Amino acid sequence: MKTMKKLAAALLALTMAMSLAACGGAKEEVKTQSDLAYVQDKGTLVVGITEFEPMDYQDASGSWIGFDADMAKAFAKSLGVDVEFQIIDWDNKVLELDGKTIDVVWNGMTLTDEVTSAMACSNAYCNNAQVVIVPSAKADQYQDVESVKALAFAVETGSAGKEQVDALGASYTEVADQATALLEVSSGTADAAVIDSLMAAAMVGEGTSYANLTYTVGLNSEEYGVGFRKGSDLAEKLNEFFKASYADGTMAKTAETYSVQAALIKQ
């Protein structure tokens, strides 16, 4: 009887050991898929954007164009995948990334401390600034920071422009994107807006959609970067792509198409 009990105990111990070994082996086989492999496996790079000329906007046929859009297309091609553009709520960009509804935020994104702590970011590729937009007829009244503090602003939710207006201590209304902020000023429902200088150069003033608006005060200087999920290996892959594109002149050529060549940062 004792012999049978010992044999049963030995078999039980062996079974448990084999089970633990199997579980251990299964855990060892589970590997975290890299972002690059994930994108290449599904065959599509999903790019989170807002309407933002000259970086991301639609042409007459509804196709997305702009400096960022064209560079995103070229990057996706270098990875061997298709590109898909998806409009996002700018304030939820990190949630969109982490939830994998998008793979990258590529939309004239300012490299703030908040952004760089929440995303894996590329090297800076363009210089920018936040500027105050006002009706052209009133521009002479708003030529310095003090003069604009009493204005009621329209600002994009979660944007660098909103941060600057917060710093001014001015009142503001949050809107979906910078294009809507311009519309608010043009229609008279806001006194002013704060948007990116690159967008201002393309969108306001003589010969643009908003000939009745102009930009006056510059509030800061900043740099654009591209954001991926925290820890993503795609950030370094994009840095390599930027470096090669800058060296062979294609980045400059694309920038010239959208008149942003003066803002390019050497890679």
XYZ file of C-alpha atoms in Angstrom:
267
model
C 0.000 0.000 0.000
C 2.818 2.373 0.909
C 4.496 1.555 -2.385
C 1.290 2.419 -4.285
C 0.956 5.707 -2.401
C 4.567 6.605 -3.168
C 4.040 5.751 -6.843
C 0.873 7.877 -6.988
C 2.666 10.788 -5.336
C 5.563 10.474 -7.755
C 3.216 10.442 -10.745
C 1.362 13.489 -9.405
C 4.634 15.341 -8.894
C 5.759 14.429 -12.421
C 2.449 15.571 -13.898
C 2.660 18.920 -12.091
C 6.268 19.399 -13.169
C 5.358 18.701 -16.801
C 2.389 21.070 -16.552
C 4.544 23.845 -15.122
C 7.164 23.257 -17.775
C 4.509 23.453 -20.472
C 3.140 26.698 -19.022
C 6.638 28.114 -18.771
C 7.334 27.151 -22.343
C 4.087 28.792 -23.491
C 5.018 32.004 -21.714
C 8.430 31.974 -23.319
C 6.838 31.590 -26.750
C 4.581 34.640 -26.274
C 6.459 37.575 -27.707
C 5.336 41.174 -28.021
C 4.899 42.020 -31.688
C 6.766 45.140 -32.735
C 4.792 48.056 -34.146
C 6.617 47.715 -37.453
C 5.650 44.035 -37.720
C 2.076 44.848 -36.654
C 1.659 47.464 -39.401
C 3.302 45.301 -42.039
C 1.189 42.273 -41.090
C -2.077 44.193 -41.487
C -0.764 45.955 -44.601
C -1.926 49.462 -43.690
C -0.479 52.474 -41.866
C -3.404 54.394 -40.346
C -2.516 58.082 -39.987
C -4.412 60.267 -37.507
C -4.975 63.811 -38.793
C -7.134 66.919 -38.680
C -7.930 69.319 -41.530
C -4.762 71.405 -41.581
C -3.540 73.126 -44.737
C -0.704 72.956 -45.836
C 0.069 69.760 -43.883
C -3.046 67.582 -44.287
C -6.044 68.636 -46.379
C -8.242 67.367 -49.199
C -8.002 68.282 -52.860
C -10.993 68.751 -55.178
C -11.361 64.993 -55.624
C -11.359 64.319 -51.882
C -7.842 62.851 -51.740
C -5.623 63.835 -48.797
C -2.644 65.965 -49.771
C -0.225 68.319 -48.023
C 3.366 68.121 -46.850
C 2.626 65.706 -44.010
C 0.169 63.664 -46.082
C 2.630 63.256 -48.958
C 5.469 62.308 -46.613
C 3.200 59.799 -44.851
C 2.341 58.214 -48.202
C 6.025 57.906 -49.067
C 6.868 56.442 -45.649
C 4.086 53.864 -45.922
C 5.382 52.903 -49.369
C 8.882 52.420 -47.916
C 7.353 49.982 -45.404
C 5.552 48.099 -48.160
C 2.066 49.002 -46.881
C -0.897 51.143 -47.896
C -1.765 54.385 -46.146
C -5.122 55.355 -44.679
C -5.940 58.812 -43.308
C -8.363 59.104 -40.410
C -9.690 62.349 -38.927
C -9.396 62.293 -35.140
C -10.401 64.395 -32.166
C -7.057 66.073 -31.493
C -7.588 65.983 -27.751
C -7.891 62.171 -27.910
C -4.838 61.485 -30.057
C -2.998 59.426 -27.415
C -6.114 57.344 -26.721
C -6.492 56.720 -30.460
C -2.887 55.535 -30.656
C -3.049 53.308 -27.602
C -6.363 51.839 -28.722
C -4.820 51.060 -32.133
C -7.544 52.864 -34.071
C -4.603 54.746 -35.613
C -0.907 53.904 -35.888
C 0.601 57.379 -35.997
C -0.233 61.052 -35.385
C 1.176 62.990 -38.338
C -0.402 66.403 -38.502
C 1.935 69.289 -37.745
C 2.143 68.147 -34.141
C 4.118 70.341 -31.760
C 6.682 68.477 -29.672
C 5.492 69.578 -26.237
C 6.532 67.885 -22.985
C 3.067 66.337 -22.803
C 3.408 64.850 -26.289
C 6.928 63.492 -25.859
C 6.055 61.883 -22.528
C 3.004 60.110 -23.968
C 4.315 59.016 -27.380
C 7.374 57.684 -29.140
C 8.226 60.716 -31.257
C 10.323 61.234 -34.356
C 13.066 63.806 -34.602
C 11.805 67.347 -35.238
C 11.348 68.048 -38.970
C 9.761 71.529 -39.198
C 9.951 74.804 -37.284
C 6.709 76.525 -36.363
C 5.142 79.137 -34.071
C 1.728 79.945 -32.644
C 0.338 83.201 -34.051
C -2.697 85.361 -33.335
C -5.281 85.674 -36.118
C -7.523 88.754 -36.224
C -9.660 90.551 -38.829
C -7.408 92.510 -41.186
C -9.398 95.689 -40.567
C -8.493 95.562 -36.859
C -4.911 94.322 -37.143
C -3.336 97.661 -36.240
C -4.980 97.428 -32.788
C -3.334 94.097 -31.953
C 0.388 94.287 -32.517
C 1.731 93.066 -29.173
C 0.941 90.467 -26.538
C -0.660 92.886 -24.078
C -3.109 94.167 -26.675
C -4.552 90.695 -27.402
C -5.110 89.523 -23.822
C -8.637 90.989 -23.650
C -9.797 89.226 -26.834
C -12.147 86.225 -26.915
C -10.323 83.437 -28.763
C -11.304 80.322 -30.669
C -8.724 77.525 -30.216
C -8.395 73.905 -31.232
C -9.011 71.506 -28.346
C -5.786 69.998 -27.011
C -3.580 72.151 -29.237
C -0.412 74.146 -28.684
C -2.523 77.212 -29.493
C -4.817 76.473 -26.567
C -1.762 76.243 -24.281
C -0.613 79.673 -25.414
C -4.021 81.243 -24.825
C -4.118 79.627 -21.378
C -0.735 81.230 -20.683
C -2.120 84.615 -21.756
C -4.980 84.246 -19.295
C -7.416 85.130 -22.068
C -10.927 83.745 -22.539
C -11.511 81.171 -25.248
C -13.896 78.702 -26.826
C -12.585 75.285 -27.822
C -13.380 74.011 -31.327
C -12.687 70.810 -33.240
C -9.734 72.023 -35.307
C -7.777 75.075 -36.432
C -9.829 75.449 -39.622
C -12.946 75.873 -37.470
C -11.119 78.437 -35.334
C -10.496 80.519 -38.462
C -14.146 80.237 -39.437
C -15.176 81.519 -35.997
C -13.057 84.658 -36.437
C -14.173 85.218 -40.011
C -17.846 84.943 -39.030
C -17.400 87.243 -36.030
C -18.255 84.676 -33.334
C -14.715 84.993 -31.948
C -12.431 88.029 -31.785
C -9.301 86.075 -32.606
C -7.755 82.640 -33.003
C -4.353 81.157 -32.293
C -3.096 78.729 -34.949
C 0.168 77.408 -36.380
C 2.196 79.911 -38.402
C 2.534 77.427 -41.288
C -1.227 77.153 -41.511
C -1.629 80.911 -41.204
C 0.728 81.465 -44.144
C -1.387 79.160 -46.306
C -4.880 80.052 -45.114
C -5.162 83.769 -44.320
C -4.469 86.993 -46.188
C -4.737 88.125 -49.770
C -5.312 85.333 -52.259
C -6.464 82.805 -49.651
C -9.805 81.499 -48.402
C -9.682 84.073 -45.591
C -8.613 87.291 -47.273
C -10.360 89.237 -44.497
C -8.026 87.803 -41.818
C -4.353 88.296 -40.985
C -1.838 87.178 -38.371
C -0.087 89.608 -36.062
C 1.526 88.524 -32.800
C 3.816 85.495 -32.579
C 3.469 83.841 -29.175
C 6.278 81.280 -29.221
C 8.589 79.139 -31.329
C 8.269 75.372 -31.578
C 9.036 72.267 -33.630
C 6.913 69.617 -35.300
C 7.333 65.875 -34.824
C 5.458 62.662 -35.607
C 4.035 60.507 -32.799
C 3.716 56.718 -32.446
C 2.689 54.464 -29.590
C 5.003 54.585 -26.575
C 7.935 52.238 -27.178
C 7.174 51.877 -30.901
C 10.049 50.906 -33.201
C 8.375 52.893 -35.995
C 9.739 56.172 -34.596
C 13.331 55.201 -35.343
C 12.246 53.763 -38.695
C 10.768 57.159 -39.575
C 13.935 58.945 -38.439
C 15.889 56.795 -40.895
C 13.354 57.613 -43.618
C 13.551 61.357 -42.855
C 17.343 61.263 -42.992
C 17.359 59.509 -46.369
C 14.617 61.773 -47.778
C 16.461 64.890 -46.680
C 19.740 63.641 -48.140
C 18.301 62.784 -51.554
C 16.283 66.010 -51.801
C 12.793 64.487 -51.859
C 11.829 66.082 -48.533
C 12.806 69.528 -49.808
C 10.985 68.948 -53.099
C 7.814 67.957 -51.256
C 8.158 70.975 -48.962
C 8.462 73.285 -51.972
C 5.188 71.915 -53.360
C 3.407 73.285 -50.290
C 5.656 76.340 -49.692
C 7.018 75.146 -46.340
C 10.654 74.679 -47.389
C 11.864 77.551 -45.188
C 10.583 75.703 -42.113
C 12.410 72.423 -42.772
C 14.869 71.188 -40.159
C 18.001 69.416 -41.354
C 17.887 65.682 -40.711
